[in-house]
Amino acid sequence: MPTTGRLVAVSGALLLAACQSAREQPRPITIARDAFAGEALYRGTLEIRDGCIVAPSYQRNFTVLFDPDVVLTESGDGLYEPRTGNTIQFGHKMQGAGGNLRENGKGWPISYIERFYGVSIPRACPKGNVMRLHKMEEVAE
């Protein structure tokens, strides 16, 4: 193989490896403005599945909509909710005010949820189960 060909092959392999190792961090889906929904007590965990932040429940995962100011922690291992000052680590037990907007494909249509809350639910996130969650805090194991 000529030197130029080897250089192109090595460059391509390095670029491919960089793309595969640089995974994009999931971002919380935050609503555009404060809106009512989600006052029932939710207890469980938050986890990352297929690039989405979800609330796992038995045999299904719920896509979660958060308040406008909720952000991923700097380390990427949880969420920070400024209104409560609480940090929620992925996989740790937590509780918060929650409400199901859609469960098992029933409830608000996805187009209505996206329009009402000013969000765009990524393609990889569950659309059959969607909940709103706020006022979060970790609880003792």
mmCIF file of C-alpha atoms in Angstrom:
data_model
loop_
_atom_site.group_PDB
_atom_site.id
_atom_site.type_symbol
_atom_site.label_atom_id
_atom_site.label_comp_id
_atom_site.label_asym_id
_atom_site.label_seq_id
_atom_site.Cartn_x
_atom_site.Cartn_y
_atom_site.Cartn_z
ATOM 1 C CA MET A 1 0.000 0.000 0.000
ATOM 2 C CA PRO A 2 1.483 3.414 -0.900
ATOM 3 C CA THR A 3 2.350 5.761 1.969
ATOM 4 C CA THR A 4 -0.580 8.056 1.167
ATOM 5 C CA GLY A 5 -2.987 5.114 1.290
ATOM 6 C CA ARG A 6 -1.668 4.015 4.681
ATOM 7 C CA LEU A 7 -1.962 7.547 6.021
ATOM 8 C CA VAL A 8 -5.581 7.789 4.886
ATOM 9 C CA ALA A 9 -6.384 4.356 6.370
ATOM 10 C CA VAL A 10 -4.767 5.224 9.724
ATOM 11 C CA SER A 11 -6.462 8.649 9.815
ATOM 12 C CA GLY A 12 -9.823 7.046 9.072
ATOM 13 C CA ALA A 13 -9.347 4.431 11.794
ATOM 14 C CA LEU A 14 -8.408 7.102 14.359
ATOM 15 C CA LEU A 15 -11.397 9.233 13.416
ATOM 16 C CA LEU A 16 -13.739 6.239 13.710
ATOM 17 C CA ALA A 17 -12.298 5.316 17.123
ATOM 18 C CA ALA A 18 -12.685 8.900 18.362
ATOM 19 C CA CYS A 19 -16.318 9.008 17.268
ATOM 20 C CA GLN A 20 -17.091 5.721 18.973
ATOM 21 C CA SER A 21 -15.422 6.665 22.260
ATOM 22 C CA ALA A 22 -16.832 10.191 22.458
ATOM 23 C CA ARG A 23 -20.366 9.309 23.463
ATOM 24 C CA GLU A 24 -22.760 12.185 23.711
ATOM 25 C CA GLN A 25 -23.980 12.782 27.254
ATOM 26 C CA PRO A 26 -27.734 12.460 27.654
ATOM 27 C CA ARG A 27 -29.413 15.740 28.462
ATOM 28 C CA PRO A 28 -32.443 16.156 30.670
ATOM 29 C CA ILE A 29 -35.575 16.980 28.699
ATOM 30 C CA THR A 30 -36.586 20.281 30.290
ATOM 31 C CA ILE A 31 -39.928 21.965 29.786
ATOM 32 C CA ALA A 32 -39.892 25.432 28.230
ATOM 33 C CA ARG A 33 -41.838 27.077 31.063
ATOM 34 C CA ASP A 34 -43.376 26.198 34.383
ATOM 35 C CA ALA A 35 -46.544 24.216 33.891
ATOM 36 C CA PHE A 36 -48.837 22.187 36.090
ATOM 37 C CA ALA A 37 -48.588 18.412 36.217
ATOM 38 C CA GLY A 38 -46.978 15.987 38.540
ATOM 39 C CA GLU A 39 -48.011 16.347 42.154
ATOM 40 C CA ALA A 40 -48.251 12.658 43.118
ATOM 41 C CA LEU A 41 -45.352 11.119 45.061
ATOM 42 C CA TYR A 42 -42.909 9.243 42.852
ATOM 43 C CA ARG A 43 -40.328 6.950 44.460
ATOM 44 C CA GLY A 44 -37.728 5.116 42.444
ATOM 45 C CA THR A 45 -34.523 5.858 40.568
ATOM 46 C CA LEU A 46 -33.409 7.731 37.496
ATOM 47 C CA GLU A 47 -31.217 5.902 35.014
ATOM 48 C CA ILE A 48 -29.698 6.333 31.585
ATOM 49 C CA ARG A 49 -31.020 3.888 29.001
ATOM 50 C CA ASP A 50 -30.257 4.152 25.285
ATOM 51 C CA GLY A 51 -29.071 7.737 25.764
ATOM 52 C CA CYS A 52 -32.238 8.846 27.572
ATOM 53 C CA ILE A 53 -32.787 9.765 31.198
ATOM 54 C CA VAL A 54 -35.643 7.519 32.311
ATOM 55 C CA ALA A 55 -37.550 6.473 35.396
ATOM 56 C CA PRO A 56 -37.571 2.665 35.243
ATOM 57 C CA SER A 57 -40.762 0.949 36.367
ATOM 58 C CA TYR A 58 -41.236 -2.822 36.365
ATOM 59 C CA GLN A 59 -41.183 -3.807 32.675
ATOM 60 C CA ARG A 60 -41.092 -0.349 31.108
ATOM 61 C CA ASN A 61 -39.169 2.908 31.216
ATOM 62 C CA PHE A 62 -40.728 6.356 31.468
ATOM 63 C CA THR A 63 -39.281 9.323 29.608
ATOM 64 C CA VAL A 64 -39.023 12.132 32.168
ATOM 65 C CA LEU A 65 -39.763 15.838 31.650
ATOM 66 C CA PHE A 66 -37.970 18.090 34.152
ATOM 67 C CA ASP A 67 -38.282 21.746 35.242
ATOM 68 C CA PRO A 68 -36.596 24.308 32.964
ATOM 69 C CA ASP A 69 -33.504 24.744 35.151
ATOM 70 C CA VAL A 70 -32.574 21.073 35.792
ATOM 71 C CA VAL A 71 -29.105 20.249 34.428
ATOM 72 C CA LEU A 72 -26.730 17.313 34.176
ATOM 73 C CA THR A 73 -24.057 17.415 36.888
ATOM 74 C CA GLU A 74 -20.552 18.345 35.785
ATOM 75 C CA SER A 75 -19.424 14.740 36.285
ATOM 76 C CA GLY A 76 -22.390 13.472 34.240
ATOM 77 C CA ASP A 77 -23.439 10.979 36.926
ATOM 78 C CA GLY A 78 -26.653 12.702 37.966
ATOM 79 C CA LEU A 79 -28.891 15.757 37.810
ATOM 80 C CA TYR A 80 -28.880 19.048 39.699
ATOM 81 C CA GLU A 81 -32.202 20.769 40.470
ATOM 82 C CA PRO A 82 -31.499 24.416 41.425
ATOM 83 C CA ARG A 83 -34.961 25.077 42.896
ATOM 84 C CA THR A 84 -34.384 22.499 45.620
ATOM 85 C CA GLY A 85 -30.582 22.649 45.623
ATOM 86 C CA ASN A 86 -30.583 18.852 45.368
ATOM 87 C CA THR A 87 -28.353 16.591 43.320
ATOM 88 C CA ILE A 88 -29.830 13.266 42.256
ATOM 89 C CA GLN A 89 -27.326 10.553 41.326
ATOM 90 C CA PHE A 90 -28.353 8.103 38.616
ATOM 91 C CA GLY A 91 -29.242 4.734 40.140
ATOM 92 C CA HIS A 92 -29.776 6.107 43.673
ATOM 93 C CA LYS A 93 -33.155 5.966 45.382
ATOM 94 C CA MET A 94 -35.012 9.254 45.140
ATOM 95 C CA GLN A 95 -38.446 10.751 45.410
ATOM 96 C CA GLY A 96 -40.218 13.705 43.917
ATOM 97 C CA ALA A 97 -43.509 15.103 42.741
ATOM 98 C CA GLY A 98 -44.482 13.186 39.631
ATOM 99 C CA GLY A 99 -47.321 12.620 37.265
ATOM 100 C CA ASN A 100 -47.841 10.314 34.305
ATOM 101 C CA LEU A 101 -48.756 12.150 31.129
ATOM 102 C CA ARG A 102 -48.794 8.968 29.076
ATOM 103 C CA GLU A 103 -48.760 5.323 30.197
ATOM 104 C CA ASN A 104 -48.786 2.195 28.031
ATOM 105 C CA GLY A 105 -49.497 4.365 24.995
ATOM 106 C CA LYS A 106 -52.591 5.930 26.589
ATOM 107 C CA GLY A 107 -52.969 9.510 27.738
ATOM 108 C CA TRP A 108 -51.843 12.709 26.090
ATOM 109 C CA PRO A 109 -50.682 12.305 22.473
ATOM 110 C CA ILE A 110 -46.922 12.879 22.046
ATOM 111 C CA SER A 111 -47.551 15.834 19.706
ATOM 112 C CA TYR A 112 -49.678 17.508 22.396
ATOM 113 C CA ILE A 113 -47.068 16.882 25.124
ATOM 114 C CA GLU A 114 -44.309 18.322 22.932
ATOM 115 C CA ARG A 115 -46.369 21.379 21.986
ATOM 116 C CA PHE A 116 -47.759 22.062 25.491
ATOM 117 C CA TYR A 117 -44.427 21.698 27.302
ATOM 118 C CA GLY A 118 -42.264 23.085 24.485
ATOM 119 C CA VAL A 119 -40.082 19.980 24.256
ATOM 120 C CA SER A 120 -38.887 17.601 21.596
ATOM 121 C CA ILE A 121 -38.654 14.014 22.802
ATOM 122 C CA PRO A 122 -35.649 12.336 21.134
ATOM 123 C CA ARG A 123 -36.349 9.391 18.846
ATOM 124 C CA ALA A 124 -34.580 6.863 21.132
ATOM 125 C CA CYS A 125 -36.628 7.810 24.219
ATOM 126 C CA PRO A 126 -39.771 5.851 25.178
ATOM 127 C CA LYS A 127 -42.887 7.538 23.826
ATOM 128 C CA GLY A 128 -45.443 5.109 25.215
ATOM 129 C CA ASN A 129 -44.623 6.204 28.773
ATOM 130 C CA VAL A 130 -43.934 9.844 29.644
ATOM 131 C CA MET A 131 -43.940 11.497 33.061
ATOM 132 C CA ARG A 132 -43.295 14.911 34.607
ATOM 133 C CA LEU A 133 -40.984 15.010 37.642
ATOM 134 C CA HIS A 134 -39.866 17.848 39.925
ATOM 135 C CA LYS A 135 -39.117 18.674 43.588
ATOM 136 C CA MET A 136 -36.640 15.790 43.627
ATOM 137 C CA GLU A 137 -34.551 14.577 46.562
ATOM 138 C CA GLU A 138 -32.475 11.497 47.286
ATOM 139 C CA VAL A 139 -33.728 9.202 50.045
ATOM 140 C CA ALA A 140 -31.809 6.847 52.320
ATOM 141 C CA GLU A 141 -31.232 3.394 50.904
#
